[in-house]
Amino acid sequence: MIPISDPKRQLIEIQDSVMCEIKEVFSSGQYILGPNVETLENKIADKLGVSEAIAVANGTDALVLSLMACNIGEGDEVITTPFTFFATAEAIIRVGATPIFVDVEEETCNMDPKQITNKISPNTKAILPVHLFGQPADMNPIMKIARENNLYVIEDACQAFGASYDGHLVGSIGDLACFSFFPTKNLSTIGDGGIITTSNKAFADKIRSLRAHGSRKKYFHDEIGYNSRLDEIHAAILLQCLNHIDTWNQCRIKLACRYNKELNHLQSIHLLPTPKRHRHVYHLYCLFSPHREKIIRHLRKYDIATAIYYPLCLHLQKALSFLNGRKGDFPNAECLSEQIFAIPLFPGMTSSEQDHVISAIQSYEDEILC
Ligand SMILES: *Cc1c(COP(=O)(O)O)cnc(C)c1O
């Protein structure tokens, strides 16, 4: 079976240096928030051109702690997208605030900035765009609306390390940004991890305290916090991966370009248009088609995995039924959830594997056309 993603393949490439780093951590005796975490924070801040990076336990915590840094809680509203991983909205609710959804643009699958202004109320505190599948959200208009209305912008960049918008890396555009190091993400480790980036010192200071039980000085607690720290082992592995992330992203982009070229002429399957000014890093490569289920069955016969991100929009999730979302509220997001599917794309995917995927998809088209 050709999988959708294969994190092991990218790690095998650097296995020796990773094992070496793991041994070093083992013998160092320092296992949590040590020198590797500090180096990782500095390197990621430098790479993104921000002044602060704060490593945390996972991407979801990165979102929760960012919202808390902005003092967002009970009674507040945060504008976000209904077409994303559940954690985006879950984090907003975790802090006591309410997610207010706006529909997405069908071409980018990202929040449609034109629909934001209508949703702003006196309770709105922040906009939380997601750079879905590795494609940057339309940040210029989002930042403009936020500045005009005195709102914070928190980027959910969990799927998009290395993507850029108008020459700026995602994670350096909003007031705060959140990344996940979950094994399938572009920059990942062999467990959970996350990081928050910002150029606001006060936010960074607050998040550093919150991630360690609200404490700035050991055993003196200024506020109620969390235990949300990154382990040295993961930081050491991530430092190795950071040396390769540009190459790996380049590899994803190359595979995506080939798919775009070879699948462009199909009639039953549609490509998501390639962005012009922006750098999409293809955390996932998605197609859409009204015949999705048939195509998935066809590809399975050829031992090709597919996956649906995401089969149910957030406003229709059972856990969020208290928000009273209804079918028809966000037509673009709903249409995507009914038609979208991802095909295999990952660093280390061989060209013969890609040939196989391409010819299987073309054979589906040939079968239905005759
Ligand atoms: C993965 C992901 C998260 C959560 O990250 P975890 O590290 O799994 O907690 C949040 N938002 C989006 C868009 C994601 O893809």
CSV table of C-alpha atoms and ligand atoms in Angstrom, one decimal:
chain,number,residue,atom,x,y,z
A,1,MET,CA,0.0,0.0,0.0
A,2,ILE,CA,1.3,3.5,-0.8
A,3,PRO,CA,0.5,5.5,2.3
A,4,ILE,CA,-0.8,9.1,2.4
A,5,SER,CA,2.2,10.1,4.4
A,6,ASP,CA,5.2,8.2,5.8
A,7,PRO,CA,7.1,10.0,8.5
A,8,LYS,CA,9.4,7.1,9.1
A,9,ARG,CA,10.8,7.4,5.6
A,10,GLN,CA,12.0,10.9,6.2
A,11,LEU,CA,13.5,10.0,9.6
A,12,ILE,CA,15.3,6.9,8.2
A,13,GLU,CA,17.4,9.4,6.1
A,14,ILE,CA,18.8,10.9,9.2
A,15,GLN,CA,18.6,7.9,11.5
A,16,ASP,CA,22.3,7.9,12.5
A,17,SER,CA,22.4,11.5,13.7
A,18,VAL,CA,19.0,11.2,15.4
A,19,MET,CA,20.2,8.1,17.3
A,20,CYS,CA,23.3,9.8,18.3
A,21,GLU,CA,21.4,12.8,19.6
A,22,ILE,CA,19.0,10.5,21.6
A,23,LYS,CA,22.0,8.8,23.2
A,24,GLU,CA,23.4,12.2,24.2
A,25,VAL,CA,20.2,13.2,25.8
A,26,PHE,CA,20.0,9.9,27.6
A,27,SER,CA,23.5,10.4,29.1
A,28,SER,CA,23.0,14.1,29.8
A,29,GLY,CA,20.5,13.4,32.6
A,30,GLN,CA,18.5,16.5,31.6
A,31,TYR,CA,15.3,15.5,30.0
A,32,ILE,CA,12.8,18.4,30.0
A,33,LEU,CA,13.2,22.0,28.9
A,34,GLY,CA,17.0,21.8,28.7
A,35,PRO,CA,19.6,23.0,26.3
A,36,ASN,CA,18.1,21.3,23.2
A,37,VAL,CA,14.8,23.0,23.8
A,38,GLU,CA,16.5,26.4,24.2
A,39,THR,CA,18.5,25.9,21.0
A,40,LEU,CA,15.4,24.8,19.1
A,41,GLU,CA,13.5,27.9,20.3
A,42,ASN,CA,16.3,30.2,19.2
A,43,LYS,CA,16.8,28.5,15.8
A,44,ILE,CA,13.1,28.5,15.0
A,45,ALA,CA,12.8,32.2,16.1
A,46,ASP,CA,15.8,33.1,13.9
A,47,LYS,CA,14.5,31.1,10.9
A,48,LEU,CA,11.1,32.8,11.1
A,49,GLY,CA,12.5,36.2,11.9
A,50,VAL,CA,10.6,36.6,15.1
A,51,SER,CA,12.1,37.5,18.5
A,52,GLU,CA,10.5,34.7,20.5
A,53,ALA,CA,9.7,31.0,20.2
A,54,ILE,CA,8.3,29.0,23.1
A,55,ALA,CA,8.2,25.2,22.9
A,56,VAL,CA,5.2,23.4,24.4
A,57,ALA,CA,3.8,19.9,24.6
A,58,ASN,CA,1.7,19.9,21.4
A,59,GLY,CA,0.0,22.1,18.8
A,60,THR,CA,-3.3,22.1,20.7
A,61,ASP,CA,-1.6,23.5,23.8
A,62,ALA,CA,0.1,26.1,21.6
A,63,LEU,CA,-3.3,27.4,20.6
A,64,VAL,CA,-4.7,27.3,24.1
A,65,LEU,CA,-1.7,29.1,25.6
A,66,SER,CA,-1.7,31.7,22.8
A,67,LEU,CA,-5.3,32.5,23.4
A,68,MET,CA,-4.6,32.8,27.2
A,69,ALA,CA,-1.6,35.1,26.5
A,70,CYS,CA,-4.1,37.4,24.8
A,71,ASN,CA,-6.3,37.2,27.8
A,72,ILE,CA,-9.1,35.6,25.8
A,73,GLY,CA,-11.7,33.7,27.9
A,74,GLU,CA,-15.3,33.6,29.0
A,75,GLY,CA,-17.6,35.8,26.9
A,76,ASP,CA,-15.1,36.4,24.2
A,77,GLU,CA,-15.4,35.5,20.6
A,78,VAL,CA,-12.7,34.3,18.2
A,79,ILE,CA,-13.3,34.2,14.4
A,80,THR,CA,-12.1,31.1,12.7
A,81,THR,CA,-12.8,28.6,10.0
A,82,PRO,CA,-15.2,25.6,10.1
A,83,PHE,CA,-12.9,23.6,7.7
A,84,THR,CA,-10.0,22.6,9.8
A,85,PHE,CA,-8.8,20.0,12.3
A,86,PHE,CA,-11.1,20.0,15.4
A,87,ALA,CA,-8.3,21.3,17.7
A,88,THR,CA,-8.6,24.8,16.3
A,89,ALA,CA,-12.1,25.3,17.7
A,90,GLU,CA,-11.5,23.0,20.7
A,91,ALA,CA,-8.7,25.4,21.9
A,92,ILE,CA,-11.0,28.4,21.7
A,93,ILE,CA,-13.7,26.6,23.7
A,94,ARG,CA,-11.1,25.3,26.2
A,95,VAL,CA,-10.3,28.8,27.3
A,96,GLY,CA,-14.0,29.6,27.7
A,97,ALA,CA,-14.4,31.6,24.5
A,98,THR,CA,-16.8,31.0,21.5
A,99,PRO,CA,-15.6,30.1,18.0
A,100,ILE,CA,-17.4,32.2,15.4
A,101,PHE,CA,-17.0,30.5,12.0
A,102,VAL,CA,-16.7,32.2,8.6
A,103,ASP,CA,-16.8,30.2,5.4
A,104,VAL,CA,-13.7,29.3,3.4
A,105,GLU,CA,-12.7,30.1,-0.2
A,106,GLU,CA,-13.2,27.0,-2.3
A,107,GLU,CA,-9.9,27.5,-4.1
A,108,THR,CA,-7.6,27.7,-1.1
A,109,CYS,CA,-9.8,25.9,1.5
A,110,ASN,CA,-8.9,28.8,3.8
A,111,MET,CA,-10.9,31.4,5.7
A,112,ASP,CA,-12.5,33.9,3.3
A,113,PRO,CA,-11.4,37.4,4.5
A,114,LYS,CA,-14.4,39.0,2.8
A,115,GLN,CA,-16.7,37.3,5.2
A,116,ILE,CA,-14.9,38.4,8.4
A,117,THR,CA,-16.2,41.9,8.9
A,118,ASN,CA,-19.8,40.8,9.1
A,119,LYS,CA,-19.0,38.5,12.0
A,120,ILE,CA,-17.2,41.0,14.2
A,121,SER,CA,-19.1,41.9,17.4
A,122,PRO,CA,-18.2,43.9,20.5
A,123,ASN,CA,-17.1,40.6,22.0
A,124,THR,CA,-14.7,39.7,19.2
A,125,LYS,CA,-11.1,39.5,20.5
A,126,ALA,CA,-9.1,37.7,17.8
A,127,ILE,CA,-9.1,36.1,14.3
A,128,LEU,CA,-7.6,32.6,14.1
A,129,PRO,CA,-6.8,31.7,10.5
A,130,VAL,CA,-5.5,28.3,9.7
A,131,HIS,CA,-2.9,27.7,6.9
A,132,LEU,CA,-4.7,24.5,5.9
A,133,PHE,CA,-2.8,21.6,4.2
A,134,GLY,CA,0.3,23.8,4.1
A,135,GLN,CA,-1.2,26.7,2.1
A,136,PRO,CA,-1.1,30.1,3.7
A,137,ALA,CA,-4.4,31.9,4.5
A,138,ASP,CA,-4.9,35.3,2.8
A,139,MET,CA,-3.1,37.2,5.5
A,140,ASN,CA,-2.9,40.7,4.1
A,141,PRO,CA,-6.7,41.4,4.3
A,142,ILE,CA,-6.9,39.4,7.6
A,143,MET,CA,-4.2,41.6,9.2
A,144,LYS,CA,-5.8,44.7,7.9
A,145,ILE,CA,-9.2,43.9,9.3
A,146,ALA,CA,-7.6,42.9,12.6
A,147,ARG,CA,-5.7,46.2,12.9
A,148,GLU,CA,-8.8,48.3,12.0
A,149,ASN,CA,-10.9,46.5,14.6
A,150,ASN,CA,-8.2,46.1,17.3
A,151,LEU,CA,-8.2,42.3,17.2
A,152,TYR,CA,-5.4,39.9,17.7
A,153,VAL,CA,-4.4,37.5,15.0
A,154,ILE,CA,-3.3,34.0,16.0
A,155,GLU,CA,-2.1,31.9,13.1
A,156,ASP,CA,-2.8,28.1,13.3
A,157,ALA,CA,0.3,27.1,11.3
A,158,CYS,CA,0.3,23.5,12.6
A,159,GLN,CA,0.3,22.2,9.0
A,160,ALA,CA,2.5,24.8,7.4
A,161,PHE,CA,6.1,25.0,8.7
A,162,GLY,CA,8.1,26.7,5.9
A,163,ALA,CA,5.1,28.1,4.0
A,164,SER,CA,5.2,31.7,3.0
A,165,TYR,CA,2.8,34.5,2.2
A,166,ASP,CA,3.9,37.5,0.1
A,167,GLY,CA,7.5,36.7,1.1
A,168,HIS,CA,6.8,36.3,4.8
A,169,LEU,CA,7.1,32.9,6.4
A,170,VAL,CA,3.9,31.9,8.2
A,171,GLY,CA,4.4,32.1,11.9
A,172,SER,CA,5.9,35.6,11.5
A,173,ILE,CA,2.7,37.4,10.3
A,174,GLY,CA,0.2,37.4,13.1
A,175,ASP,CA,0.6,38.5,16.8
A,176,LEU,CA,1.2,34.8,17.7
A,177,ALA,CA,1.5,31.6,15.7
A,178,CYS,CA,1.2,27.9,16.6
A,179,PHE,CA,3.0,24.9,15.2
A,180,SER,CA,2.6,21.2,15.9
A,181,PHE,CA,5.4,18.6,15.7
A,182,PHE,CA,3.0,15.7,15.5
A,183,PRO,CA,4.7,12.9,13.5
A,184,THR,CA,2.8,13.5,10.2
A,185,LYS,CA,3.3,17.3,10.2
A,186,ASN,CA,6.0,18.8,7.9
A,187,LEU,CA,8.4,19.5,10.7
A,188,SER,CA,7.8,16.6,13.2
A,189,THR,CA,9.2,14.4,15.8
A,190,ILE,CA,8.5,10.8,17.0
A,191,GLY,CA,5.9,12.0,19.5
A,192,ASP,CA,4.0,15.1,20.4
A,193,GLY,CA,5.4,18.6,20.5
A,194,GLY,CA,4.6,22.2,19.5
A,195,ILE,CA,5.9,25.7,19.5
A,196,ILE,CA,4.5,29.2,19.6
A,197,THR,CA,6.2,32.1,17.8
A,198,THR,CA,5.7,35.8,18.5
A,199,SER,CA,7.6,39.0,18.5
A,200,ASN,CA,5.8,40.2,21.6
A,201,LYS,CA,8.0,39.8,24.7
A,202,ALA,CA,5.1,40.1,27.1
A,203,PHE,CA,3.2,37.3,25.4
A,204,ALA,CA,6.3,35.2,25.4
A,205,ASP,CA,6.9,35.8,29.1
A,206,LYS,CA,3.3,34.9,29.9
A,207,ILE,CA,3.4,31.7,27.9
A,208,ARG,CA,6.7,30.6,29.4
A,209,SER,CA,5.1,31.0,32.8
A,210,LEU,CA,1.8,29.2,31.8
A,211,ARG,CA,3.6,26.2,30.3
A,212,ALA,CA,5.3,25.6,33.7
A,213,HIS,CA,2.4,25.8,36.2
A,214,GLY,CA,2.3,29.6,36.1
A,215,SER,CA,5.7,29.8,37.6
A,216,ARG,CA,8.6,32.1,36.7
A,217,LYS,CA,10.7,31.2,39.7
A,218,LYS,CA,10.8,27.6,40.8
A,219,TYR,CA,8.0,26.8,43.4
A,220,PHE,CA,6.7,30.4,43.3
A,221,HIS,CA,3.4,30.5,41.3
A,222,ASP,CA,2.0,33.7,39.9
A,223,GLU,CA,-1.0,32.2,38.2
A,224,ILE,CA,-2.8,28.9,37.4
A,225,GLY,CA,-1.0,27.4,34.4
A,226,TYR,CA,-0.4,24.0,32.7
A,227,ASN,CA,2.1,21.4,32.4
A,228,SER,CA,3.0,21.9,28.7
A,229,ARG,CA,6.6,21.4,28.2
A,230,LEU,CA,8.7,19.9,25.4
A,231,ASP,CA,11.1,17.0,26.1
A,232,GLU,CA,14.8,17.2,25.4
A,233,ILE,CA,14.6,14.1,23.2
A,234,HIS,CA,12.0,15.7,20.9
A,235,ALA,CA,13.9,19.0,20.8
A,236,ALA,CA,17.1,17.1,19.8
A,237,ILE,CA,15.3,15.2,17.1
A,238,LEU,CA,13.6,18.4,15.9
A,239,LEU,CA,17.0,20.2,15.7
A,240,GLN,CA,18.2,17.5,13.3
A,241,CYS,CA,14.9,17.7,11.3
A,242,LEU,CA,15.2,21.5,11.1
A,243,ASN,CA,18.4,21.0,9.1
A,244,HIS,CA,16.4,19.2,6.5
A,245,ILE,CA,13.0,20.9,6.5
A,246,ASP,CA,13.7,23.1,3.5
A,247,THR,CA,14.8,20.1,1.4
A,248,TRP,CA,11.8,18.1,2.6
A,249,ASN,CA,9.4,20.9,1.8
A,250,GLN,CA,11.1,21.3,-1.6
A,251,CYS,CA,10.5,17.7,-2.2
A,252,ARG,CA,6.8,18.0,-1.3
A,253,ILE,CA,6.5,21.0,-3.7
A,254,LYS,CA,8.2,19.0,-6.5
A,255,LEU,CA,5.9,16.0,-6.1
A,256,ALA,CA,2.9,18.4,-6.0
A,257,CYS,CA,4.0,20.1,-9.2
A,258,ARG,CA,4.2,16.8,-10.9
A,259,TYR,CA,0.7,15.8,-9.8
A,260,ASN,CA,-0.5,19.2,-11.0
A,261,LYS,CA,1.0,18.7,-14.4
A,262,GLU,CA,-0.1,15.1,-14.8
A,263,LEU,CA,-3.6,15.4,-13.4
A,264,ASN,CA,-4.6,18.8,-14.8
A,265,HIS,CA,-6.5,17.5,-17.8
A,266,LEU,CA,-8.9,15.2,-15.9
A,267,GLN,CA,-12.6,15.9,-16.2
A,268,SER,CA,-14.0,14.0,-13.2
A,269,ILE,CA,-11.4,15.1,-10.7
A,270,HIS,CA,-10.5,18.7,-9.9
A,271,LEU,CA,-7.2,20.1,-8.7
A,272,LEU,CA,-7.0,22.8,-6.1
A,273,PRO,CA,-5.5,25.7,-8.0
A,274,THR,CA,-1.8,26.4,-7.4
A,275,PRO,CA,-1.1,29.6,-5.5
A,276,LYS,CA,0.9,32.2,-7.4
A,277,ARG,CA,2.6,34.5,-5.0
A,278,HIS,CA,2.6,32.2,-2.0
A,279,ARG,CA,4.6,29.1,-1.0
A,280,HIS,CA,2.4,26.1,-0.3
A,281,VAL,CA,4.3,23.4,1.5
A,282,TYR,CA,1.8,20.6,0.8
A,283,HIS,CA,1.4,19.0,4.2
A,284,LEU,CA,-1.3,17.3,2.2
A,285,TYR,CA,-2.1,17.1,-1.5
A,286,CYS,CA,-5.8,17.2,-2.0
A,287,LEU,CA,-8.1,16.8,-5.0
A,288,PHE,CA,-11.9,17.1,-5.1
A,289,SER,CA,-14.5,15.3,-7.1
A,290,PRO,CA,-18.3,14.6,-6.9
A,291,HIS,CA,-17.3,10.9,-7.5
A,292,ARG,CA,-15.0,10.8,-4.5
A,293,GLU,CA,-16.2,7.5,-3.0
A,294,LYS,CA,-15.8,5.7,-6.4
A,295,ILE,CA,-12.3,7.1,-6.9
A,296,ILE,CA,-11.2,6.0,-3.4
A,297,ARG,CA,-12.5,2.5,-4.1
A,298,HIS,CA,-10.7,2.4,-7.4
A,299,LEU,CA,-7.4,3.6,-5.9
A,300,ARG,CA,-7.7,1.0,-3.1
A,301,LYS,CA,-7.7,-1.7,-5.7
A,302,TYR,CA,-4.3,-0.3,-6.9
A,303,ASP,CA,-3.0,-0.4,-3.3
A,304,ILE,CA,-3.1,3.4,-3.0
A,305,ALA,CA,-4.2,5.0,0.2
A,306,THR,CA,-6.5,8.0,0.2
A,307,ALA,CA,-7.8,10.0,3.2
A,308,ILE,CA,-10.5,12.6,3.7
A,309,TYR,CA,-9.5,15.8,5.5
A,310,TYR,CA,-12.1,16.6,6.7
A,311,PRO,CA,-15.3,14.6,6.3
A,312,LEU,CA,-17.4,16.8,8.7
A,313,CYS,CA,-17.2,20.6,9.1
A,314,LEU,CA,-16.7,21.8,12.6
A,315,HIS,CA,-20.1,23.6,12.8
A,316,LEU,CA,-21.8,20.1,12.2
A,317,GLN,CA,-19.7,18.2,14.8
A,318,LYS,CA,-21.7,16.7,17.7
A,319,ALA,CA,-19.3,18.1,20.3
A,320,LEU,CA,-20.1,21.6,19.0
A,321,SER,CA,-23.9,21.2,18.6
A,322,PHE,CA,-24.3,23.8,21.4
A,323,LEU,CA,-23.2,26.4,18.9
A,324,ASN,CA,-26.4,25.6,16.9
A,325,GLY,CA,-24.6,25.2,13.6
A,326,ARG,CA,-26.8,24.0,10.7
A,327,LYS,CA,-26.2,22.4,7.4
A,328,GLY,CA,-26.1,25.1,4.8
A,329,ASP,CA,-24.4,27.6,7.1
A,330,PHE,CA,-21.1,27.4,5.3
A,331,PRO,CA,-21.7,26.1,1.7
A,332,ASN,CA,-18.1,26.1,0.5
A,333,ALA,CA,-16.7,24.3,3.6
A,334,GLU,CA,-19.6,21.8,3.3
A,335,CYS,CA,-19.0,21.2,-0.4
A,336,LEU,CA,-15.3,20.6,0.3
A,337,SER,CA,-16.0,18.2,3.1
A,338,GLU,CA,-18.2,16.2,0.7
A,339,GLN,CA,-15.8,16.1,-2.2
A,340,ILE,CA,-12.2,16.5,-1.0
A,341,PHE,CA,-9.7,13.7,-0.6
A,342,ALA,CA,-5.9,13.5,-0.2
A,343,ILE,CA,-3.6,11.3,-2.2
A,344,PRO,CA,-0.1,10.1,-1.2
A,345,LEU,CA,2.6,12.8,-1.0
A,346,PHE,CA,5.6,12.7,1.4
A,347,PRO,CA,9.3,13.3,1.3
A,348,GLY,CA,11.0,10.1,0.2
A,349,MET,CA,8.1,9.1,-2.1
A,350,THR,CA,9.8,7.5,-5.1
A,351,SER,CA,9.0,8.5,-8.6
A,352,SER,CA,7.8,5.0,-9.4
A,353,GLU,CA,5.3,5.3,-6.6
A,354,GLN,CA,4.2,8.6,-8.0
A,355,ASP,CA,3.9,7.0,-11.5
A,356,HIS,CA,1.7,4.3,-10.0
A,357,VAL,CA,-0.6,6.8,-8.3
A,358,ILE,CA,-0.8,9.0,-11.5
A,359,SER,CA,-1.6,6.1,-13.8
A,360,ALA,CA,-4.2,4.6,-11.3
A,361,ILE,CA,-6.0,8.0,-11.3
A,362,GLN,CA,-5.8,8.3,-15.0
A,363,SER,CA,-7.2,4.7,-15.4
A,364,TYR,CA,-10.2,5.7,-13.3
A,365,GLU,CA,-10.9,8.5,-15.7
A,366,ASP,CA,-10.5,6.2,-18.7
A,367,GLU,CA,-12.9,3.6,-17.2
A,368,ILE,CA,-15.7,6.1,-16.6
A,369,LEU,CA,-15.3,7.9,-19.9
A,370,CYS,CA,-15.7,4.7,-22.0
B,1,LIG,C1,-2.4,19.0,14.1
B,1,LIG,C2,-3.2,20.2,14.2
B,1,LIG,C3,-3.4,20.8,15.4
B,1,LIG,C4,-3.1,20.2,16.7
B,1,LIG,O1,-1.8,19.8,16.9
B,1,LIG,P1,-1.4,18.7,18.0
B,1,LIG,O2,0.1,18.8,18.0
B,1,LIG,O3,-1.9,17.4,17.4
B,1,LIG,O4,-2.1,19.0,19.2
B,1,LIG,C5,-4.1,22.0,15.4
B,1,LIG,N1,-4.6,22.6,14.3
B,1,LIG,C6,-4.3,22.0,13.1
B,1,LIG,C7,-4.8,22.7,11.9
B,1,LIG,C8,-3.6,20.8,13.0
B,1,LIG,O5,-3.4,20.3,11.8
